[in-house]
Amino acid sequence: QICIRDRVSTQSTGRDLVSRDSNGLSDPFVRIEWGKDQKAKTRVIDMTLNPVWGERFTLAKPEKGFSSEILHLTVFDKDKLGEDFMGEIELKVSHIPKEGQWFKLEGQK
C-alpha cells in the first residue's frame, strides 16, 4: 500500500510492500509521473517493506485544472543489476485527499 496526500505537494509512504530480495525485504523507490512532462523519483530506502520517503514533490497546476489530470506512481525495488516492479497506482489528482489516504498497489505478485 502507499499513502498519498495533498494534490499540490504530494508525499508518499509505503507499508506492507512485497518482498523482492532474498533477505525477505526490498529497497523501494517510487517513480512519479504527472501529466505529459513532469516526472520525479524518490530516493531508495534500503531493506524495508514499510518505507517513509519523507520527500515532497510539487505538482504544477495544469492549464485545464486538476480535475482531469492523472497521477501515476510506480514502486520498484532497486537492485545492483536493475530494478524489480513492485506495484503501481493511477488516480485522478482531484481524488488525492489533503489529510492522506492509503491506496492498494495494483499488479503486486
mmCIF file with all atom_site columns, C-alpha atoms in Angstrom:
data_model
loop_
_atom_site.group_PDB
_atom_site.id
_atom_site.type_symbol
_atom_site.label_atom_id
_atom_site.label_alt_id
_atom_site.label_comp_id
_atom_site.label_asym_id
_atom_site.label_entity_id
_atom_site.label_seq_id
_atom_site.pdbx_PDB_ins_code
_atom_site.Cartn_x
_atom_site.Cartn_y
_atom_site.Cartn_z
_atom_site.occupancy
_atom_site.B_iso_or_equiv
_atom_site.pdbx_formal_charge
_atom_site.auth_seq_id
_atom_site.auth_comp_id
_atom_site.auth_asym_id
_atom_site.auth_atom_id
_atom_site.pdbx_PDB_model_num
ATOM 1   C CA . GLN A 1 1   ? 0.000  0.000   0.000   1.00 0.00 ? 1   GLN A CA 1
ATOM 2   C CA . ILE A 1 2   ? 1.044  3.585   -0.485  1.00 0.00 ? 2   ILE A CA 1
ATOM 3   C CA . CYS A 1 3   ? -0.243 6.687   1.305   1.00 0.00 ? 3   CYS A CA 1
ATOM 4   C CA . ILE A 1 4   ? -0.698 9.820   -0.787  1.00 0.00 ? 4   ILE A CA 1
ATOM 5   C CA . ARG A 1 5   ? -1.760 13.251  0.399   1.00 0.00 ? 5   ARG A CA 1
ATOM 6   C CA . ASP A 1 6   ? -2.161 16.822  -0.791  1.00 0.00 ? 6   ASP A CA 1
ATOM 7   C CA . ARG A 1 7   ? -2.642 17.374  -4.513  1.00 0.00 ? 7   ARG A CA 1
ATOM 8   C CA . VAL A 1 8   ? -0.336 20.402  -4.756  1.00 0.00 ? 8   VAL A CA 1
ATOM 9   C CA . SER A 1 9   ? 2.679  18.953  -2.967  1.00 0.00 ? 9   SER A CA 1
ATOM 10  C CA . THR A 1 10  ? 2.395  15.193  -2.889  1.00 0.00 ? 10  THR A CA 1
ATOM 11  C CA . GLN A 1 11  ? 4.137  12.989  -0.345  1.00 0.00 ? 11  GLN A CA 1
ATOM 12  C CA . SER A 1 12  ? 4.125  9.204   -0.141  1.00 0.00 ? 12  SER A CA 1
ATOM 13  C CA . THR A 1 13  ? 4.780  6.479   2.406   1.00 0.00 ? 13  THR A CA 1
ATOM 14  C CA . GLY A 1 14  ? 4.609  2.717   1.924   1.00 0.00 ? 14  GLY A CA 1
ATOM 15  C CA . ARG A 1 15  ? 3.533  -0.149  4.151   1.00 0.00 ? 15  ARG A CA 1
ATOM 16  C CA . ASP A 1 16  ? 3.339  -3.909  3.734   1.00 0.00 ? 16  ASP A CA 1
ATOM 17  C CA . LEU A 1 17  ? 5.106  -3.808  0.362   1.00 0.00 ? 17  LEU A CA 1
ATOM 18  C CA . VAL A 1 18  ? 6.061  -7.085  -1.302  1.00 0.00 ? 18  VAL A CA 1
ATOM 19  C CA . SER A 1 19  ? 9.486  -8.595  -0.772  1.00 0.00 ? 19  SER A CA 1
ATOM 20  C CA . ARG A 1 20  ? 11.715 -8.712  -3.848  1.00 0.00 ? 20  ARG A CA 1
ATOM 21  C CA . ASP A 1 21  ? 15.066 -9.604  -2.243  1.00 0.00 ? 21  ASP A CA 1
ATOM 22  C CA . SER A 1 22  ? 16.321 -12.937 -0.877  1.00 0.00 ? 22  SER A CA 1
ATOM 23  C CA . ASN A 1 23  ? 16.539 -11.426 2.647   1.00 0.00 ? 23  ASN A CA 1
ATOM 24  C CA . GLY A 1 24  ? 12.724 -11.023 2.718   1.00 0.00 ? 24  GLY A CA 1
ATOM 25  C CA . LEU A 1 25  ? 12.910 -7.244  2.286   1.00 0.00 ? 25  LEU A CA 1
ATOM 26  C CA . SER A 1 26  ? 13.124 -4.750  -0.580  1.00 0.00 ? 26  SER A CA 1
ATOM 27  C CA . ASP A 1 27  ? 14.912 -1.499  -1.393  1.00 0.00 ? 27  ASP A CA 1
ATOM 28  C CA . PRO A 1 28  ? 11.904 0.505   -2.630  1.00 0.00 ? 28  PRO A CA 1
ATOM 29  C CA . PHE A 1 29  ? 11.649 3.775   -4.500  1.00 0.00 ? 29  PHE A CA 1
ATOM 30  C CA . VAL A 1 30  ? 8.794  5.461   -6.375  1.00 0.00 ? 30  VAL A CA 1
ATOM 31  C CA . ARG A 1 31  ? 8.671  6.894   -9.886  1.00 0.00 ? 31  ARG A CA 1
ATOM 32  C CA . ILE A 1 32  ? 6.131  9.711   -10.117 1.00 0.00 ? 32  ILE A CA 1
ATOM 33  C CA . GLU A 1 33  ? 4.567  10.787  -13.406 1.00 0.00 ? 33  GLU A CA 1
ATOM 34  C CA . TRP A 1 34  ? 2.211  13.721  -13.662 1.00 0.00 ? 34  TRP A CA 1
ATOM 35  C CA . GLY A 1 35  ? 0.768  14.997  -16.908 1.00 0.00 ? 35  GLY A CA 1
ATOM 36  C CA . LYS A 1 36  ? 2.900  14.838  -20.038 1.00 0.00 ? 36  LYS A CA 1
ATOM 37  C CA . ASP A 1 37  ? 6.116  16.459  -18.891 1.00 0.00 ? 37  ASP A CA 1
ATOM 38  C CA . GLN A 1 38  ? 6.518  16.092  -15.133 1.00 0.00 ? 38  GLN A CA 1
ATOM 39  C CA . LYS A 1 39  ? 8.480  13.177  -13.719 1.00 0.00 ? 39  LYS A CA 1
ATOM 40  C CA . ALA A 1 40  ? 10.240 12.632  -10.418 1.00 0.00 ? 40  ALA A CA 1
ATOM 41  C CA . LYS A 1 41  ? 11.726 9.824   -8.364  1.00 0.00 ? 41  LYS A CA 1
ATOM 42  C CA . THR A 1 42  ? 12.089 9.305   -4.626  1.00 0.00 ? 42  THR A CA 1
ATOM 43  C CA . ARG A 1 43  ? 15.305 8.163   -3.031  1.00 0.00 ? 43  ARG A CA 1
ATOM 44  C CA . VAL A 1 44  ? 15.821 4.448   -2.391  1.00 0.00 ? 44  VAL A CA 1
ATOM 45  C CA . ILE A 1 45  ? 15.099 3.272   1.162   1.00 0.00 ? 45  ILE A CA 1
ATOM 46  C CA . ASP A 1 46  ? 17.236 0.206   1.873   1.00 0.00 ? 46  ASP A CA 1
ATOM 47  C CA . MET A 1 47  ? 15.975 -3.050  3.405   1.00 0.00 ? 47  MET A CA 1
ATOM 48  C CA . THR A 1 48  ? 12.356 -2.277  4.292   1.00 0.00 ? 48  THR A CA 1
ATOM 49  C CA . LEU A 1 49  ? 8.768  -3.145  3.404   1.00 0.00 ? 49  LEU A CA 1
ATOM 50  C CA . ASN A 1 50  ? 7.476  -0.007  5.170   1.00 0.00 ? 50  ASN A CA 1
ATOM 51  C CA . PRO A 1 51  ? 9.391  2.939   3.677   1.00 0.00 ? 51  PRO A CA 1
ATOM 52  C CA . VAL A 1 52  ? 8.939  6.555   4.712   1.00 0.00 ? 52  VAL A CA 1
ATOM 53  C CA . TRP A 1 53  ? 10.419 8.638   1.931   1.00 0.00 ? 53  TRP A CA 1
ATOM 54  C CA . GLY A 1 54  ? 9.804  11.974  3.652   1.00 0.00 ? 54  GLY A CA 1
ATOM 55  C CA . GLU A 1 55  ? 10.069 13.787  0.327   1.00 0.00 ? 55  GLU A CA 1
ATOM 56  C CA . ARG A 1 56  ? 7.631  16.287  -1.156  1.00 0.00 ? 56  ARG A CA 1
ATOM 57  C CA . PHE A 1 57  ? 7.069  16.828  -4.857  1.00 0.00 ? 57  PHE A CA 1
ATOM 58  C CA . THR A 1 58  ? 5.259  19.926  -6.054  1.00 0.00 ? 58  THR A CA 1
ATOM 59  C CA . LEU A 1 59  ? 2.819  19.311  -8.883  1.00 0.00 ? 59  LEU A CA 1
ATOM 60  C CA . ALA A 1 60  ? 2.383  22.278  -11.190 1.00 0.00 ? 60  ALA A CA 1
ATOM 61  C CA . LYS A 1 61  ? -1.276 23.029  -11.835 1.00 0.00 ? 61  LYS A CA 1
ATOM 62  C CA . PRO A 1 62  ? -2.179 22.148  -15.445 1.00 0.00 ? 62  PRO A CA 1
ATOM 63  C CA . GLU A 1 63  ? -3.943 24.607  -17.755 1.00 0.00 ? 63  GLU A CA 1
ATOM 64  C CA . LYS A 1 64  ? -7.239 22.689  -17.521 1.00 0.00 ? 64  LYS A CA 1
ATOM 65  C CA . GLY A 1 65  ? -7.062 22.393  -13.738 1.00 0.00 ? 65  GLY A CA 1
ATOM 66  C CA . PHE A 1 66  ? -6.589 19.355  -11.547 1.00 0.00 ? 66  PHE A CA 1
ATOM 67  C CA . SER A 1 67  ? -9.883 17.599  -12.312 1.00 0.00 ? 67  SER A CA 1
ATOM 68  C CA . SER A 1 68  ? -8.723 15.744  -15.448 1.00 0.00 ? 68  SER A CA 1
ATOM 69  C CA . GLU A 1 69  ? -5.079 15.030  -14.558 1.00 0.00 ? 69  GLU A CA 1
ATOM 70  C CA . ILE A 1 70  ? -3.802 11.578  -13.564 1.00 0.00 ? 70  ILE A CA 1
ATOM 71  C CA . LEU A 1 71  ? -1.018 10.913  -11.070 1.00 0.00 ? 71  LEU A CA 1
ATOM 72  C CA . HIS A 1 72  ? 0.871  7.688   -11.810 1.00 0.00 ? 72  HIS A CA 1
ATOM 73  C CA . LEU A 1 73  ? 3.077  6.182   -9.083  1.00 0.00 ? 73  LEU A CA 1
ATOM 74  C CA . THR A 1 74  ? 5.146  3.067   -9.747  1.00 0.00 ? 74  THR A CA 1
ATOM 75  C CA . VAL A 1 75  ? 7.071  1.361   -6.938  1.00 0.00 ? 75  VAL A CA 1
ATOM 76  C CA . PHE A 1 76  ? 10.282 -0.520  -7.731  1.00 0.00 ? 76  PHE A CA 1
ATOM 77  C CA . ASP A 1 77  ? 12.883 -2.474  -5.786  1.00 0.00 ? 77  ASP A CA 1
ATOM 78  C CA . LYS A 1 78  ? 16.412 -1.242  -6.559  1.00 0.00 ? 78  LYS A CA 1
ATOM 79  C CA . ASP A 1 79  ? 18.989 -3.948  -7.234  1.00 0.00 ? 79  ASP A CA 1
ATOM 80  C CA . LYS A 1 80  ? 22.640 -3.834  -8.238  1.00 0.00 ? 80  LYS A CA 1
ATOM 81  C CA . LEU A 1 81  ? 21.700 -5.011  -11.724 1.00 0.00 ? 81  LEU A CA 1
ATOM 82  C CA . GLY A 1 82  ? 18.475 -3.048  -12.222 1.00 0.00 ? 82  GLY A CA 1
ATOM 83  C CA . GLU A 1 83  ? 15.073 -2.809  -10.625 1.00 0.00 ? 83  GLU A CA 1
ATOM 84  C CA . ASP A 1 84  ? 12.086 -5.042  -9.964  1.00 0.00 ? 84  ASP A CA 1
ATOM 85  C CA . PHE A 1 85  ? 8.467  -3.912  -10.330 1.00 0.00 ? 85  PHE A CA 1
ATOM 86  C CA . MET A 1 86  ? 6.578  -3.909  -7.011  1.00 0.00 ? 86  MET A CA 1
ATOM 87  C CA . GLY A 1 87  ? 3.245  -2.307  -7.933  1.00 0.00 ? 87  GLY A CA 1
ATOM 88  C CA . GLU A 1 88  ? 1.598  0.852   -9.210  1.00 0.00 ? 88  GLU A CA 1
ATOM 89  C CA . ILE A 1 89  ? -1.358 3.150   -8.736  1.00 0.00 ? 89  ILE A CA 1
ATOM 90  C CA . GLU A 1 90  ? -3.054 5.672   -11.020 1.00 0.00 ? 90  GLU A CA 1
ATOM 91  C CA . LEU A 1 91  ? -5.569 8.136   -9.698  1.00 0.00 ? 91  LEU A CA 1
ATOM 92  C CA . LYS A 1 92  ? -7.145 11.399  -10.631 1.00 0.00 ? 92  LYS A CA 1
ATOM 93  C CA . VAL A 1 93  ? -5.378 14.222  -8.883  1.00 0.00 ? 93  VAL A CA 1
ATOM 94  C CA . SER A 1 94  ? -8.731 15.613  -7.788  1.00 0.00 ? 94  SER A CA 1
ATOM 95  C CA . HIS A 1 95  ? -9.154 12.431  -5.677  1.00 0.00 ? 95  HIS A CA 1
ATOM 96  C CA . ILE A 1 96  ? -5.982 12.927  -3.618  1.00 0.00 ? 96  ILE A CA 1
ATOM 97  C CA . PRO A 1 97  ? -7.078 13.910  -0.106  1.00 0.00 ? 97  PRO A CA 1
ATOM 98  C CA . LYS A 1 98  ? -5.229 16.617  1.815   1.00 0.00 ? 98  LYS A CA 1
ATOM 99  C CA . GLU A 1 99  ? -5.153 14.557  5.004   1.00 0.00 ? 99  GLU A CA 1
ATOM 100 C CA . GLY A 1 100 ? -3.729 11.420  3.342   1.00 0.00 ? 100 GLY A CA 1
ATOM 101 C CA . GLN A 1 101 ? -5.209 8.086   2.347   1.00 0.00 ? 101 GLN A CA 1
ATOM 102 C CA . TRP A 1 102 ? -3.826 4.575   1.836   1.00 0.00 ? 102 TRP A CA 1
ATOM 103 C CA . PHE A 1 103 ? -4.159 3.012   -1.617  1.00 0.00 ? 103 PHE A CA 1
ATOM 104 C CA . LYS A 1 104 ? -3.517 -0.617  -2.549  1.00 0.00 ? 104 LYS A CA 1
ATOM 105 C CA . LEU A 1 105 ? -0.925 -1.017  -5.270  1.00 0.00 ? 105 LEU A CA 1
ATOM 106 C CA . GLU A 1 106 ? -2.039 -2.821  -8.436  1.00 0.00 ? 106 GLU A CA 1
ATOM 107 C CA . GLY A 1 107 ? -0.012 -5.549  -10.065 1.00 0.00 ? 107 GLY A CA 1
ATOM 108 C CA . GLN A 1 108 ? 1.705  -6.867  -6.932  1.00 0.00 ? 108 GLN A CA 1
ATOM 109 C CA . LYS A 1 109 ? 2.677  -10.519 -7.134  1.00 0.00 ? 109 LYS A CA 1
#
